[in-house]
Amino acid sequence: MLIDTHAHIMFPEFDEDRKDVIERAMDAGLERIVCVGCGAASSEAAVKMAKEDKDGFLYATVGLHPYDAMDVTDGLLAEWEKWIVADKESGARKIIAIGETGLDYFKSKVDPEKQKFSFKKHIELAVKMGLPVIVHNRSADEDCLGLLKEFSRGGELYKKIVQDCGCDGENMIEPVKAVFHCYGSTLEFARKVWEAGFMTSFTGIITYPSAKELREVVKEVPLDKFMVETDCPYLAPQGHRGKRNEPSYVVETAEKIAEVKGMGLSDVEKQVMENTKKFFGF
Ligand SMILES: [Zn+2]
């Protein structure tokens, strides 16, 4: 059993055969798929898909990718907050994280200050709602980690949120939980991420012959600090490289982790499931 913790199956790339894609994921032994929003429209689509799914197989997140950080408004965040509260009250618990959000100093055309503003707003919402954060980080290692640390228990922004809500931080709000999705930075930075208590999640990139440095990260990752994902439709693993990626292929990433860490596949799966359920509160 595995969970694809980061899939964009609401994208138009899956319009033709979404049902088959989901079925293949079930056949491949996946237990769940987390449909990750990365803009206002795709977040809405992810939530709709998760709500309509009656098998307890699809879950959703809401967020703005750093490419779309300029779209952040109080109105949008308030709307998401309403959705999350209603979802919790209904007992469905289908909206399970905030993101993907984060910082991208490599490709995003949005001004870094605006990106930081959006990232902060997302973390704030996550802390308030007691949900974890899915972080996209590209060429922004220290700023990403720094911001998350401010929101961790004892950090300045964390204290401010507790004060603003007038609630008892010890009982009512979780310190921020976060995953560096599609981990792609150095081993040295990964150590800092783990030390701060955050998770790393691996995609099919670790199966690419050129990804030697990343496999060093996999080799060293503590057993309780990793999850797996596809980031589909992008980044198909080596066995399907160049094609559209889909959730069932996440097995290939787990197999590579088993190989690199010298573990049995079933032990990796067991560990991944434990980590994933703890992280998302399944
Ligand atoms: Zn993504």
Coordinates of C-alpha atoms in Angstrom, one line a residue, residues 66 69-70 103-105 108-118:
P66 CA 4.7 30.5 -6.3
A69 CA 1.5 34.1 -5.8
M70 CA 0.1 37.4 -7.1
L103 CA 9.1 30.1 -3.0
D104 CA 10.6 29.7 -6.4
Y105 CA 13.5 32.1 -7.2
S108 CA 8.6 32.2 -11.0
K109 CA 8.1 35.6 -12.6
V110 CA 6.4 36.9 -9.4
D111 CA 8.5 39.3 -7.3
P112 CA 10.2 37.4 -4.3
E113 CA 8.6 39.8 -1.8
K114 CA 5.2 39.0 -3.2
Q115 CA 6.0 35.3 -3.1
K116 CA 7.0 35.6 0.6
F117 CA 3.8 37.4 1.4
S118 CA 1.7 34.7 -0.2

